[in-house]
XYZ file of N, CA, C and O in Angstrom:
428
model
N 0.818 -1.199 0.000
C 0.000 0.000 0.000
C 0.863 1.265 0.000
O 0.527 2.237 -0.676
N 1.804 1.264 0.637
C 3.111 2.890 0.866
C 3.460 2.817 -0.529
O 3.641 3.859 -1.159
N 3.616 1.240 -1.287
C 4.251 2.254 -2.689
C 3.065 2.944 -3.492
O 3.014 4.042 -4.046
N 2.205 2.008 -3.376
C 0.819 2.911 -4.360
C 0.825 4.283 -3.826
O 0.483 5.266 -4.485
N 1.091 4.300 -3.018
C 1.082 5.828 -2.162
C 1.926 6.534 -2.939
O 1.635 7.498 -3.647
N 2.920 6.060 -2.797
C 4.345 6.649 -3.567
C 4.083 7.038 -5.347
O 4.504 7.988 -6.007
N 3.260 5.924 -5.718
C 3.336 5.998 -7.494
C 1.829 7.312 -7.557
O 1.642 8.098 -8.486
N 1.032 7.197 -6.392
C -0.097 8.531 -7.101
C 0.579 9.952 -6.914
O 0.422 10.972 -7.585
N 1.613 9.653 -5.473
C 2.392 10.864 -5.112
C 3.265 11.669 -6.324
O 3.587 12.834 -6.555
N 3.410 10.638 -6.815
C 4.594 11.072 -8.193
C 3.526 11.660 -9.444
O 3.582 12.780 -9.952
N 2.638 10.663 -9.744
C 2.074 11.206 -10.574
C 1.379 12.728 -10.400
O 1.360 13.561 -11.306
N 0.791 12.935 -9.013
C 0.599 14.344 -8.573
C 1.916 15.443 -8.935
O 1.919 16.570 -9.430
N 2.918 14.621 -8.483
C 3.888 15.400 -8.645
C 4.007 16.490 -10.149
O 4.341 17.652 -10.379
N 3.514 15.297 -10.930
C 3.921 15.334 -12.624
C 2.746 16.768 -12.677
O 3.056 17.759 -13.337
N 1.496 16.713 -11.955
C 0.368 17.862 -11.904
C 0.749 18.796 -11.627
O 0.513 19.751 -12.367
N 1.492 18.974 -10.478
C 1.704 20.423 -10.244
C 2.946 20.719 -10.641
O 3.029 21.944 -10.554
N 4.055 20.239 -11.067
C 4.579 20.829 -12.090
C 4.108 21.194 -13.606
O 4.655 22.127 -14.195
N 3.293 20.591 -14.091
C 2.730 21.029 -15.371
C 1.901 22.352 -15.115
O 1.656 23.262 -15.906
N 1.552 22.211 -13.838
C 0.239 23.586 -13.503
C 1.336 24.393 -13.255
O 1.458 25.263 -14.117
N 2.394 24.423 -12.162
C 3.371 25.511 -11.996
C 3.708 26.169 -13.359
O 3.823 27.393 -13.305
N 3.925 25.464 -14.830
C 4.027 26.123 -16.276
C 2.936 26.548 -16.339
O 3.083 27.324 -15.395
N 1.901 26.722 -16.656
C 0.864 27.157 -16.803
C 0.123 28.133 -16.201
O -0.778 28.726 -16.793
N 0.508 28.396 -14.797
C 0.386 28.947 -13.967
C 1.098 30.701 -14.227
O 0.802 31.769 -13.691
N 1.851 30.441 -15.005
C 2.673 31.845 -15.794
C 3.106 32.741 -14.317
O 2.885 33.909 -13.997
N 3.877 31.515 -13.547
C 4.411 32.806 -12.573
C 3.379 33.207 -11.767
O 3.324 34.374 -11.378
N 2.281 32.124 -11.365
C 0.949 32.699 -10.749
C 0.384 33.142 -10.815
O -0.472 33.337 -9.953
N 0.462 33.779 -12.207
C -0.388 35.311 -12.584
C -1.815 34.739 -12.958
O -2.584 35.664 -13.217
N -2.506 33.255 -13.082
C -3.066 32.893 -13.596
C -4.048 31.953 -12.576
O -3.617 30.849 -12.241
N -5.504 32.453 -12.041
C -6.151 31.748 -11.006
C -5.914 30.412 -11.040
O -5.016 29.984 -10.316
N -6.605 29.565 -11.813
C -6.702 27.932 -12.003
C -6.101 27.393 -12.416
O -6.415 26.211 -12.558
N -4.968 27.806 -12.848
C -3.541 26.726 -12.527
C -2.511 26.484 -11.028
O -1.901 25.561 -10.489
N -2.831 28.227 -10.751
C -2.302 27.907 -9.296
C -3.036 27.784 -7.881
O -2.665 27.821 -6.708
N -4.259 27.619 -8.548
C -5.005 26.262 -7.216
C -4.770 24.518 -7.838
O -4.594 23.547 -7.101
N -4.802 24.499 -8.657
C -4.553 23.019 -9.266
C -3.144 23.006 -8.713
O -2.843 22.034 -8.020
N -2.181 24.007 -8.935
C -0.732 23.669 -8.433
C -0.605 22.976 -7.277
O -0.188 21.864 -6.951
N -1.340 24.466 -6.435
C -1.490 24.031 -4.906
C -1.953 22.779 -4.452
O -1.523 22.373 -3.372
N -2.874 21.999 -5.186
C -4.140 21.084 -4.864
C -2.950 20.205 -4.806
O -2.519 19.897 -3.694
N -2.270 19.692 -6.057
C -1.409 18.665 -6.765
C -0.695 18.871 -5.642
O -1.020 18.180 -4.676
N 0.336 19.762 -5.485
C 1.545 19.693 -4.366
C 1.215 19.577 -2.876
O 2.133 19.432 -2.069
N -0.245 19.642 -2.425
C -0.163 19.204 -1.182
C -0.765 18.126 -1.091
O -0.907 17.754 0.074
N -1.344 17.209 -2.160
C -1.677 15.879 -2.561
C -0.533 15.229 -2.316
O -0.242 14.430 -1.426
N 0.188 15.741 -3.366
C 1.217 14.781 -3.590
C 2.634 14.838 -2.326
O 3.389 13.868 -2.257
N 2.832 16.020 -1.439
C 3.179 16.077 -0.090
C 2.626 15.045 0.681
O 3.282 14.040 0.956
N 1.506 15.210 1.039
C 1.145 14.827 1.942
C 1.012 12.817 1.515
O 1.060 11.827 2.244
N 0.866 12.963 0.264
C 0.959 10.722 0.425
C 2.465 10.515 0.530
O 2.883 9.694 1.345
N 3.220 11.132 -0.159
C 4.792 11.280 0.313
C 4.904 10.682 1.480
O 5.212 9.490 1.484
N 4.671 11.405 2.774
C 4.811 11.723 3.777
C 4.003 10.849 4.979
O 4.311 10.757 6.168
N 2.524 10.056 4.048
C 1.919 8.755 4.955
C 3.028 7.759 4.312
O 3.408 6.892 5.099
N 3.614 7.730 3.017
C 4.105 6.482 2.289
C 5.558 6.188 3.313
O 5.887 5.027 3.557
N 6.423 7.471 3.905
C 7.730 7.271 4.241
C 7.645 6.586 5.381
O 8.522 5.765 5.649
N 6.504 6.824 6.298
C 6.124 6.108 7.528
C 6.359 4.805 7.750
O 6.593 4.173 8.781
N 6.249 4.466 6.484
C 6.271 2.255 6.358
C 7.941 2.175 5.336
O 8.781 1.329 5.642
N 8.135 2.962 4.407
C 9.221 2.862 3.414
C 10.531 3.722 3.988
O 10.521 4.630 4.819
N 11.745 3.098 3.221
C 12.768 3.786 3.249
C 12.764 5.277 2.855
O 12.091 5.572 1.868
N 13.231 5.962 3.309
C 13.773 7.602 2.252
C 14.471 7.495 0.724
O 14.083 8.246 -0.170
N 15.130 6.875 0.582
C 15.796 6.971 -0.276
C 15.120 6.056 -1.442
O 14.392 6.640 -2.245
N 15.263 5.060 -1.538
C 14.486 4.474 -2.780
C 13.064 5.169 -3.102
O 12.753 5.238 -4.291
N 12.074 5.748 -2.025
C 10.826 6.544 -1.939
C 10.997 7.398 -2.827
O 10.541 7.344 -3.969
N 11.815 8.435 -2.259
C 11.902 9.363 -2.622
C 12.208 9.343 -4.176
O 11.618 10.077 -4.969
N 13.299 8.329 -4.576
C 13.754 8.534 -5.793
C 12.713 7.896 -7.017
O 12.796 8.049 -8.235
N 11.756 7.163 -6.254
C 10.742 6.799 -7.304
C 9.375 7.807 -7.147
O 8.299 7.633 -7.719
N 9.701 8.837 -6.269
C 8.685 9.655 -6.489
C 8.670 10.697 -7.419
O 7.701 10.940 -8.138
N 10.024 11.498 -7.423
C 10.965 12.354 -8.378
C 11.318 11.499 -9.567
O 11.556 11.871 -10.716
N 11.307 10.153 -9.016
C 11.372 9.573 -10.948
C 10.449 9.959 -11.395
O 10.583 10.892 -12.187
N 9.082 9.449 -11.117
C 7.963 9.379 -11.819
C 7.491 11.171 -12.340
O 6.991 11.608 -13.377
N 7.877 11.745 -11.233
C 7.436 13.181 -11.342
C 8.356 13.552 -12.559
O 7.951 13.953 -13.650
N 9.731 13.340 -12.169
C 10.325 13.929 -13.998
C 10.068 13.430 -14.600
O 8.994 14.031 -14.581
N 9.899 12.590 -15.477
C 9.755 11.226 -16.116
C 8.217 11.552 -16.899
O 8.005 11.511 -18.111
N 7.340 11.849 -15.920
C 5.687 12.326 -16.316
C 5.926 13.325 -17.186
O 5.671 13.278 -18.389
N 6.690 14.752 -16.269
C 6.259 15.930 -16.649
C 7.263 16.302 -17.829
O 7.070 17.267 -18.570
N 8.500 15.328 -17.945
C 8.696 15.720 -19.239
C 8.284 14.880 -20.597
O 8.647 15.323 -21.686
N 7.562 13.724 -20.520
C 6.561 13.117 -21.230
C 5.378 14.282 -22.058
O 5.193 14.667 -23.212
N 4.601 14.599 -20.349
C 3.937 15.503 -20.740
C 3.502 16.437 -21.716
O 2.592 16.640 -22.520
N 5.026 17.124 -21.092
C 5.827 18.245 -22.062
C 5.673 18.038 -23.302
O 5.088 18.924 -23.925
N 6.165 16.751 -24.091
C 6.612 16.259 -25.526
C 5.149 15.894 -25.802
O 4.822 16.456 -26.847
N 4.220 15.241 -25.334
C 3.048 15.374 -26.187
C 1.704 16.361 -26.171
O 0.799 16.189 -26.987
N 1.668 17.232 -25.335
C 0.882 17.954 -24.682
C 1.379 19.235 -24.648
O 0.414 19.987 -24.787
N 2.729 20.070 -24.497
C 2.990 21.427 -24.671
C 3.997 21.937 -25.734
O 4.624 22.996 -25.786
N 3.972 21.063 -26.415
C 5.430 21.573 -27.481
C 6.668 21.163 -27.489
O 7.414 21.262 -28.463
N 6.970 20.674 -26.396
C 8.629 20.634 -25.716
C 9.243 19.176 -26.961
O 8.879 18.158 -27.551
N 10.181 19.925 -26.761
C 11.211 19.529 -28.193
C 11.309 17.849 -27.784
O 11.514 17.379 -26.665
N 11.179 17.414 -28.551
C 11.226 15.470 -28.534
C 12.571 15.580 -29.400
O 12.778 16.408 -30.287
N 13.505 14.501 -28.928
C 14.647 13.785 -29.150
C 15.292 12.590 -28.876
O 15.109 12.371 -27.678
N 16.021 11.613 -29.423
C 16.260 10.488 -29.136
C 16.751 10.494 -27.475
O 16.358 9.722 -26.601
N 17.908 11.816 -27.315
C 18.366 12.127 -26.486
C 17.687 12.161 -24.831
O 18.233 11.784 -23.795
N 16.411 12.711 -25.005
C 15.556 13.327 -24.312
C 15.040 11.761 -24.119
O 15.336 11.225 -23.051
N 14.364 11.080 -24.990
C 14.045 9.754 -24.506
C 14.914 8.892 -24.110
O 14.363 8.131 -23.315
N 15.990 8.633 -24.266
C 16.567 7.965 -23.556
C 17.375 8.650 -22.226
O 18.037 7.996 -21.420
N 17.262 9.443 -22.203
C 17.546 9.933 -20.610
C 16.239 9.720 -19.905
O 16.300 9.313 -18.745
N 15.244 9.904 -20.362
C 13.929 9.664 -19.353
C 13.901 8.023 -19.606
O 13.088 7.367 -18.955
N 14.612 7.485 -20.363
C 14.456 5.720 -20.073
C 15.483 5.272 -18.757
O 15.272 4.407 -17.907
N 16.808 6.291 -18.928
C 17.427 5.917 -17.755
C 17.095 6.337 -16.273
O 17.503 5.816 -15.235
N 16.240 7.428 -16.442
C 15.344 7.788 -15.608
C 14.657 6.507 -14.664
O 14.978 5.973 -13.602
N 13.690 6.344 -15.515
C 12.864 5.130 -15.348
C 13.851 3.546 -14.846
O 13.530 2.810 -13.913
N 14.801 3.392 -15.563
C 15.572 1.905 -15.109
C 16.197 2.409 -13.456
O 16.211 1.608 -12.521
N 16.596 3.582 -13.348
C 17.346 3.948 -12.169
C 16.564 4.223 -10.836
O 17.147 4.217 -9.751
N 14.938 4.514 -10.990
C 14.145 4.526 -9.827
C 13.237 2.602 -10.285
O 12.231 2.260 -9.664
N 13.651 1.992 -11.014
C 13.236 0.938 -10.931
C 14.575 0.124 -9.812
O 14.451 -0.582 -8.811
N 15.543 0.522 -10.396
C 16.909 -0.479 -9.932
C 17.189 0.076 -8.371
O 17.837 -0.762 -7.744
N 16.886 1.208 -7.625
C 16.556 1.557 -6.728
C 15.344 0.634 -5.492
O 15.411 0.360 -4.294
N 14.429 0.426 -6.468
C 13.430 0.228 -5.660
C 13.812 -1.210 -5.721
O 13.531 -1.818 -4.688
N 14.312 -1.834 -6.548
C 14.552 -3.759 -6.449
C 15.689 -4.019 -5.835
O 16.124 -5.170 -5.884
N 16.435 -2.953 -5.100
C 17.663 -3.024 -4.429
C 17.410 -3.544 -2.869
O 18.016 -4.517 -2.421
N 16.709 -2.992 -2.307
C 15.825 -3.984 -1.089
C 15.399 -3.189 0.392
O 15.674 -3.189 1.592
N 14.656 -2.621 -0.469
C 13.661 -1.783 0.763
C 12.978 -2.949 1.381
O 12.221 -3.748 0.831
N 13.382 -2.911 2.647
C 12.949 -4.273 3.347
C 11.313 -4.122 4.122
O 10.927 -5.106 4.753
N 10.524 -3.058 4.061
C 9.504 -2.615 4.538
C 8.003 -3.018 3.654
O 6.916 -2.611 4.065
């Protein structure tokens, strides 16, 4: 149950960074309550998930998923430049909060 915690935490994560762009510097009502909403969502399961899990593998599959989302995102949804480059750094992304988490969080 702490990692499901962990994988919606991330995906929130991926929300309020996409709303923080959108948000234009706050100047903009309903992206920066969605920001807000997303980042204390995604705080706060963080923070029931670490209770049962390690810090470190947690953490790094929460910030995986969160970069990993929001620059996905980015490439099909706001413009952001797609490259072989760009995908395979978000693949090593992905193998490195996988190889993290199969390393042996004993919880």
């Amino acid at each position: 149950m702490a990692w499901l915690l962990v994988i919606v935490a991330g995906i929130l994560e991926t929300g309020f960074a996409v709303c923080l762009k959108l948000s234009h510097g706050f100047t903009r009502l309903w992206p920066t309550i969605a920001f807000a909403s997303f980042a204390l969502g995604s705080f706060g399961l963080l923070t029931l998930a670490l209770k049962r899990l390690d810090v470190g593998p947690a953490y790094a599959v929460w910030t995986g998923i969160g970069a990993a989302g929001t620059a996905i995102y980015g490439m099909i949804f706001l413009g952001d430049l797609v490259s072989t480059l760009k995908i395979v750094s978000i693949s090593f992304v992905i193998i490195g909060v996988v190889g993290l988490q199969l390393s042996g969080s004993s919880h």
